[in-house]
PDB file of C-alpha atoms in Angstrom:
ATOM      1  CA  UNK L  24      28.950 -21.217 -19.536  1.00 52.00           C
ATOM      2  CA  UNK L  25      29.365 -19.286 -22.682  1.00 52.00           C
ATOM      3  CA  UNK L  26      25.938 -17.914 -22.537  1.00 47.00           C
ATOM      4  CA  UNK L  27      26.617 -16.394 -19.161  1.00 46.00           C
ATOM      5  CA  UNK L  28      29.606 -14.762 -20.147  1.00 43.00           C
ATOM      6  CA  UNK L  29      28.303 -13.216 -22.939  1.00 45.00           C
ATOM      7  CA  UNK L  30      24.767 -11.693 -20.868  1.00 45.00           C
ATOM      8  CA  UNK L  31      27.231 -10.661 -18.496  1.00 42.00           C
ATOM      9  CA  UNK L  32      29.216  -8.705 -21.140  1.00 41.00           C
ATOM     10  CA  UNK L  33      26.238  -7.467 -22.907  1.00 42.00           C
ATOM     11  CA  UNK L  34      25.285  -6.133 -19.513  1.00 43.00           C
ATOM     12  CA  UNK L  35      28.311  -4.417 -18.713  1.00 40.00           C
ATOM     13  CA  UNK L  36      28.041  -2.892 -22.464  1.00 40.00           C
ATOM     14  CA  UNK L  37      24.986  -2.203 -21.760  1.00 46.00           C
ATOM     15  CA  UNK L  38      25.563  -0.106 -18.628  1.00 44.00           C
ATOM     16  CA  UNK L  39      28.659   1.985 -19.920  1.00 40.00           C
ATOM     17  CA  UNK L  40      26.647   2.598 -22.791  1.00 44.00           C
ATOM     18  CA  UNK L  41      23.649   4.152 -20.649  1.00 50.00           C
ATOM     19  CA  UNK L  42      25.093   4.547 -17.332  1.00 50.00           C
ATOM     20  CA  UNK L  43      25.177   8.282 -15.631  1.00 52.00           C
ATOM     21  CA  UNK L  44      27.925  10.186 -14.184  1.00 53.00           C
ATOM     22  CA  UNK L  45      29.213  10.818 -17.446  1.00 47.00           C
ATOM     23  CA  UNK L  46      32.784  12.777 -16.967  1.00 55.00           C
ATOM     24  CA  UNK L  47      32.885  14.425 -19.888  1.00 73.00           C
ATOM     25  CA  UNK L  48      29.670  16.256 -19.988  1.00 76.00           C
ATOM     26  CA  UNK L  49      29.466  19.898 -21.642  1.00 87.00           C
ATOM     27  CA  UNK L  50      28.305  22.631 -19.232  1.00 92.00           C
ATOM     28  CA  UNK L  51      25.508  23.295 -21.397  1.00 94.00           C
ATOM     29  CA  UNK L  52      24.059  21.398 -24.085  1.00 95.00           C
ATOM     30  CA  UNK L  53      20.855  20.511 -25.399  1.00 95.00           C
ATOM     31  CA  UNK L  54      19.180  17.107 -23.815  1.00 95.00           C
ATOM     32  CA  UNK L  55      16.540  15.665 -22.488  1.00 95.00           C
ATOM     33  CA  UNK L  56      15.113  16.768 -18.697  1.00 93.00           C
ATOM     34  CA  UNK L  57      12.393  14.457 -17.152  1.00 91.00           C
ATOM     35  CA  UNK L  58       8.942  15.593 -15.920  1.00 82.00           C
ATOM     36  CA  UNK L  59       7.936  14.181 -12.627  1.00 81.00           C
ATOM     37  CA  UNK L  60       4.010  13.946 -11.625  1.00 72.00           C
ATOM     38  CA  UNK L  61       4.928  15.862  -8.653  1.00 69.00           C
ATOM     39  CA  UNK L  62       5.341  18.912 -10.694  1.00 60.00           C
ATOM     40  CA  UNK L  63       1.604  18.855 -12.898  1.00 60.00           C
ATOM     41  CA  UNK L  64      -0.688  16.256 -10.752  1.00 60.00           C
ATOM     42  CA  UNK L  65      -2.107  19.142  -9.093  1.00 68.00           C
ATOM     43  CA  UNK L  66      -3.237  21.260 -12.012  1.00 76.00           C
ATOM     44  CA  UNK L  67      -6.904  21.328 -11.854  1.00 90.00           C
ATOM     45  CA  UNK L  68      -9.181  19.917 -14.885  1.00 95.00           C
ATOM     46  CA  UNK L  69     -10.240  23.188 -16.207  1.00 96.00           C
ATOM     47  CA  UNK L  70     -11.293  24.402 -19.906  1.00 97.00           C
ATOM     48  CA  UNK L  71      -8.698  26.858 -21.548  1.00 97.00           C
ATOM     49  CA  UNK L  72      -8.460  28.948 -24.350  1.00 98.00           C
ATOM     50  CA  UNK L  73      -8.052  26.753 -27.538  1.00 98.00           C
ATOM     51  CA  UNK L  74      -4.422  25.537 -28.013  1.00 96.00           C
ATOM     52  CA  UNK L  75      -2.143  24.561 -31.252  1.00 96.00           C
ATOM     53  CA  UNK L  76      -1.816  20.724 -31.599  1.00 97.00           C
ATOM     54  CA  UNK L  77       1.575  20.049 -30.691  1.00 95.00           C
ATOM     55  CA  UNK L  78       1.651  16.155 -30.298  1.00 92.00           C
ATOM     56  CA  UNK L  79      -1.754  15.016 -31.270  1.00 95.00           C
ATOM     57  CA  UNK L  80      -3.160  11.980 -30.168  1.00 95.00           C
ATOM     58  CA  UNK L  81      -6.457   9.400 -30.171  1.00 97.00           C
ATOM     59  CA  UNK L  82      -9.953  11.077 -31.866  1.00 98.00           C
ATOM     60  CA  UNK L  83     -13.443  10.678 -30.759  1.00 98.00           C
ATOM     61  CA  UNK L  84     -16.352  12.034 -32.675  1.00 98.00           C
ATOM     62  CA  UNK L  85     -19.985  12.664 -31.315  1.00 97.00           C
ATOM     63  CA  UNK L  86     -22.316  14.514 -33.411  1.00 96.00           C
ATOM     64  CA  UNK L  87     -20.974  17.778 -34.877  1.00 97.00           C
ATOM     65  CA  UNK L  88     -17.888  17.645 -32.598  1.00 98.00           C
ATOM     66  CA  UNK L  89     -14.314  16.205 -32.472  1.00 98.00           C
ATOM     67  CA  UNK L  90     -12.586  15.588 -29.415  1.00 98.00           C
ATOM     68  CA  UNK L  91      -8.509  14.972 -29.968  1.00 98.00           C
ATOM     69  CA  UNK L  92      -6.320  13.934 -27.481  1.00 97.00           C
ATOM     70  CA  UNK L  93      -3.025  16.423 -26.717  1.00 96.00           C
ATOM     71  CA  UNK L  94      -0.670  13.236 -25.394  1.00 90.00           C
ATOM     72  CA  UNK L  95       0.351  14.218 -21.815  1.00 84.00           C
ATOM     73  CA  UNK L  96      -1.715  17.675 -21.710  1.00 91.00           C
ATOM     74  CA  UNK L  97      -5.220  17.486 -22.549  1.00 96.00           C
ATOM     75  CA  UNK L  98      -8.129  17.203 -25.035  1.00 98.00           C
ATOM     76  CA  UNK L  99      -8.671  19.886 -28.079  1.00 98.00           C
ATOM     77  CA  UNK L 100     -11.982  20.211 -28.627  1.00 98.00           C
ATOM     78  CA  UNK L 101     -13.064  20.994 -32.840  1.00 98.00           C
ATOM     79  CA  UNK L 102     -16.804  22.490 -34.305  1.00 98.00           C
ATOM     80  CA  UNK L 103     -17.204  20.229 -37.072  1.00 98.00           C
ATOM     81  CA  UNK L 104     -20.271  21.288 -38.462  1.00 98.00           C
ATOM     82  CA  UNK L 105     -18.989  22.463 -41.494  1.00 98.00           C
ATOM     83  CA  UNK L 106     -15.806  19.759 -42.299  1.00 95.00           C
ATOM     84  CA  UNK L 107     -14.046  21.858 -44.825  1.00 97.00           C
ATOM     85  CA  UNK L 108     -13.705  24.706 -41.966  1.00 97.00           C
ATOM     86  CA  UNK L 109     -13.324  23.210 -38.355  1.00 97.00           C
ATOM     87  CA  UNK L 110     -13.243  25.340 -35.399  1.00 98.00           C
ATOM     88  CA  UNK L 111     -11.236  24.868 -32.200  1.00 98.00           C
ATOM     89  CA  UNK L 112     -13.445  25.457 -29.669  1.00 98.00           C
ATOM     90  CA  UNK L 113     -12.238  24.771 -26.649  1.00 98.00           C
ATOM     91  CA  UNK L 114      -9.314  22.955 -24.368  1.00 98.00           C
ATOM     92  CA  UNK L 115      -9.917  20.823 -21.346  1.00 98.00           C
ATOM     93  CA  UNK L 116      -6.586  20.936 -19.078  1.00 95.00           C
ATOM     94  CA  UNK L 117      -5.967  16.763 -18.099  1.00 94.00           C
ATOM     95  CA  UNK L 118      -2.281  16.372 -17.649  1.00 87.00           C
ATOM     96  CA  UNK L 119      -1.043  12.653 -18.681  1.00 85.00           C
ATOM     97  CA  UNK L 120      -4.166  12.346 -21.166  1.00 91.00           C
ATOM     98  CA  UNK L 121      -3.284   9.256 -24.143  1.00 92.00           C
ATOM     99  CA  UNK L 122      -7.337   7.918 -23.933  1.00 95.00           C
ATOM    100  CA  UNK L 123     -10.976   9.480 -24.084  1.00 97.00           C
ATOM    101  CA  UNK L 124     -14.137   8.214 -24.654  1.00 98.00           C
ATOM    102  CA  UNK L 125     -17.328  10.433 -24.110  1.00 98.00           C
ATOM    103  CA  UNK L 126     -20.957   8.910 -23.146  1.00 97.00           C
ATOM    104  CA  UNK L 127     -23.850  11.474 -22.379  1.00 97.00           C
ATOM    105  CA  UNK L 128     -22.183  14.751 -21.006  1.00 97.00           C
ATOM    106  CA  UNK L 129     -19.538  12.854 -19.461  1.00 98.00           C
ATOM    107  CA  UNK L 130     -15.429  12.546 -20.912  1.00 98.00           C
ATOM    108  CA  UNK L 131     -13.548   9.821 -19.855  1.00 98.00           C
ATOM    109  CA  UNK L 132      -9.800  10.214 -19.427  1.00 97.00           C
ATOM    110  CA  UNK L 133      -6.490   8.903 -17.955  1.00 92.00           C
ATOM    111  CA  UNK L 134      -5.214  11.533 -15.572  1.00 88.00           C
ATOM    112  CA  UNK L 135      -1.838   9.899 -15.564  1.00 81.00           C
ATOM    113  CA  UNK L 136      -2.558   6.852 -13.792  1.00 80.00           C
ATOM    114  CA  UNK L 137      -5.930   8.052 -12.627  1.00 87.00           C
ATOM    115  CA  UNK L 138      -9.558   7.596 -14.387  1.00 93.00           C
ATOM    116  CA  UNK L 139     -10.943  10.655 -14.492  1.00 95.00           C
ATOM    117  CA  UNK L 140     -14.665  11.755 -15.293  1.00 97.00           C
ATOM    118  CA  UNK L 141     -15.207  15.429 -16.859  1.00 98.00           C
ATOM    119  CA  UNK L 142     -18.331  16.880 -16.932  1.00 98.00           C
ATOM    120  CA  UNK L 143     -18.588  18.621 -20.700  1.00 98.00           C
ATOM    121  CA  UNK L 144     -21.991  19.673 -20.210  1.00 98.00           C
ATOM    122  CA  UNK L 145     -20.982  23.415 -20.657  1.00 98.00           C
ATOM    123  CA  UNK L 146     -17.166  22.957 -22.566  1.00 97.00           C
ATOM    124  CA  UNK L 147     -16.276  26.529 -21.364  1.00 97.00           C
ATOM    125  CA  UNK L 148     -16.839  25.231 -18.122  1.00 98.00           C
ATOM    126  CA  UNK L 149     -15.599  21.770 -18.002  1.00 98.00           C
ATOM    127  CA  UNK L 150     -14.578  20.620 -14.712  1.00 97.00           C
ATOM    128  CA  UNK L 151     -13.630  17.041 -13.086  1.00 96.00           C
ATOM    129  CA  UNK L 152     -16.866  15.130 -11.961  1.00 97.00           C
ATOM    130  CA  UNK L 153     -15.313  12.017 -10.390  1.00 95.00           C
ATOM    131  CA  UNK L 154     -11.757  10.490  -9.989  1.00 92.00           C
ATOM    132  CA  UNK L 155     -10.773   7.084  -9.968  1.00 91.00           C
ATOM    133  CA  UNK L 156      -7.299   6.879  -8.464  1.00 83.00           C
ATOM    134  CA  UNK L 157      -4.623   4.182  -9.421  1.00 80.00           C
ATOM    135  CA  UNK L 158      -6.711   2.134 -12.018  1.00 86.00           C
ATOM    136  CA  UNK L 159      -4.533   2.267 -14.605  1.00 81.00           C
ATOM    137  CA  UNK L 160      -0.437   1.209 -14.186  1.00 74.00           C
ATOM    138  CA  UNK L 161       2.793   3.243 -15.773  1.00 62.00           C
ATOM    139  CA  UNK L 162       4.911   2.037 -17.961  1.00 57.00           C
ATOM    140  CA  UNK L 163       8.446   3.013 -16.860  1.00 60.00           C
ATOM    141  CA  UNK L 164       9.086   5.966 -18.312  1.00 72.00           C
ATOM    142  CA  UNK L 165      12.841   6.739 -16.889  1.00 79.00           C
ATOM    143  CA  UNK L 166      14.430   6.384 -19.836  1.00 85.00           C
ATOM    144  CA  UNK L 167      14.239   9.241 -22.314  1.00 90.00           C
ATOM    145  CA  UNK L 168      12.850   9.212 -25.837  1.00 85.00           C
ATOM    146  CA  UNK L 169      16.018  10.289 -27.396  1.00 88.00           C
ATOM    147  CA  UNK L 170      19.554   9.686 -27.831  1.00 92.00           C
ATOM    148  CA  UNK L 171      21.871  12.324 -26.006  1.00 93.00           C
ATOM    149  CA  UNK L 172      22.691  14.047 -22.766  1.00 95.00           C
ATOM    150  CA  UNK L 173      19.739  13.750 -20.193  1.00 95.00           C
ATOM    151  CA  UNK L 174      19.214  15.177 -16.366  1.00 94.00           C
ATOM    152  CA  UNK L 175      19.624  11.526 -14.014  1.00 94.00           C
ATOM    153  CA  UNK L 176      16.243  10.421 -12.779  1.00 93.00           C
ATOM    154  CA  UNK L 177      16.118  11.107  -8.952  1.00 92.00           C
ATOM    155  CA  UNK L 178      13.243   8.928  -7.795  1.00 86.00           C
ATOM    156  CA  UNK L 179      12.654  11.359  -4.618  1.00 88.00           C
ATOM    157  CA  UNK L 180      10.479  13.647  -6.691  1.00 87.00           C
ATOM    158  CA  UNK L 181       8.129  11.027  -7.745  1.00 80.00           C
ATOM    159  CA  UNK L 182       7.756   8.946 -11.028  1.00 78.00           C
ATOM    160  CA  UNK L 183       8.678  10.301 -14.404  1.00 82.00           C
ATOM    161  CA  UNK L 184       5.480  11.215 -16.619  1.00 76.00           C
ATOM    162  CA  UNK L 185       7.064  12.591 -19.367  1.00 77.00           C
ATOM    163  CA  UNK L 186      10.744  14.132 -20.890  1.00 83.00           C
ATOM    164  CA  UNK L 187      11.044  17.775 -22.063  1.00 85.00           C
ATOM    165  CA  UNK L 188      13.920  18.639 -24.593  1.00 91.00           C
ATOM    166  CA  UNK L 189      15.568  21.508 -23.449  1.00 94.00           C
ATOM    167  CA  UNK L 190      19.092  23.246 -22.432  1.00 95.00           C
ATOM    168  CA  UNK L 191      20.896  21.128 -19.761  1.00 96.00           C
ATOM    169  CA  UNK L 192      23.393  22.515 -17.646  1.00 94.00           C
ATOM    170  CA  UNK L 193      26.676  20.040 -16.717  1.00 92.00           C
ATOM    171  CA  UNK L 194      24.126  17.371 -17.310  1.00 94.00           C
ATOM    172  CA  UNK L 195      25.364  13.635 -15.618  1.00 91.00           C
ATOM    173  CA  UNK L 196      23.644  10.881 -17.878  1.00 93.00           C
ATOM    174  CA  UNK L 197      23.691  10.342 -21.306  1.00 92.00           C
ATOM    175  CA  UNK L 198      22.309   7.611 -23.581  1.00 83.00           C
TER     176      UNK L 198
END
């Protein structure tokens, strides 16, 4: 009996301490808002201009080249010829990237919760060769990285790939 009062308080606590429709909420104040697929899983695999490393991930090297991960955007691509003095080269657009590997001309990626095939035989023209969709699972991401003030989840627009910490206006959930 004692153990199921004191789950049953520690999920009460728990819920007031996370719970949404928080009264008291500024009208503006900086928190975090979530990223839903629905808003990126249609931005087509496509090589870019080369772009800063912002959250750098996983690193594959094959031959004079080093391919780094850009968690949740994409793969930098590095000229490593000469290792005192490497070149970006190139960026290859895959939103929800965390994992590569690279056999012949081919990168293998995570497109969220898609496998995805790029060709790299030209990297100024990379382009998606073959999709795999739904082999791998999400983790639950509807919970935000950070303490604070974050926009509610609404499940309507599709699961949560990611949280962006920016300005909230009369946000309702905090944690």
């Amino acid at each position: 009996m004692q153990f199921k009062v004191s789950l049953l308080y520690l999920l009460f606590a728990g819920s007031i301490l996370m719970g949404c429709k928080d009264s008291g909420a500024p009208s503006e104040v900086e928190g975090w808002k979530p990223v839903y697929k629905s808003e990126i899983a249609n931005i087509p695999i496509t090589s870019q201009t080369p772009q800063p490393v912002e959250q750098g991930g996983k690193i594959y090297v094959k031959g004079n080249r080093l391919y780094q991960v850009e968690n949740n955007k994409g793969i930098h691509v590095f000229d490593i010829s000469d290792p005192a003095h490497p070149q970006q080269l190139v960026f290859i657009n895959i939103g929800g990237a965390s994992e590569l590997a690279i056999k012949d001309q081919f990168l293998y990626s995570n497109n969220f919760n898609d496998l995805v095939v790029v060709d790299i035989s030209n990297l100024n023209e990379a382009h998606l060769h073959t999709r795999i969709a739904n082999t791998f699972r999400f983790t639950s991401l509807n919970v935000p990285p950070g303490l604070g003030y974050f926009e509610c989840v609404d499940e309507s627009k599709g699961p949560v790939v990611g949280w962006e910490y920016t300005t909230l206006h009369s946000p309702k959930c905090k944690f």
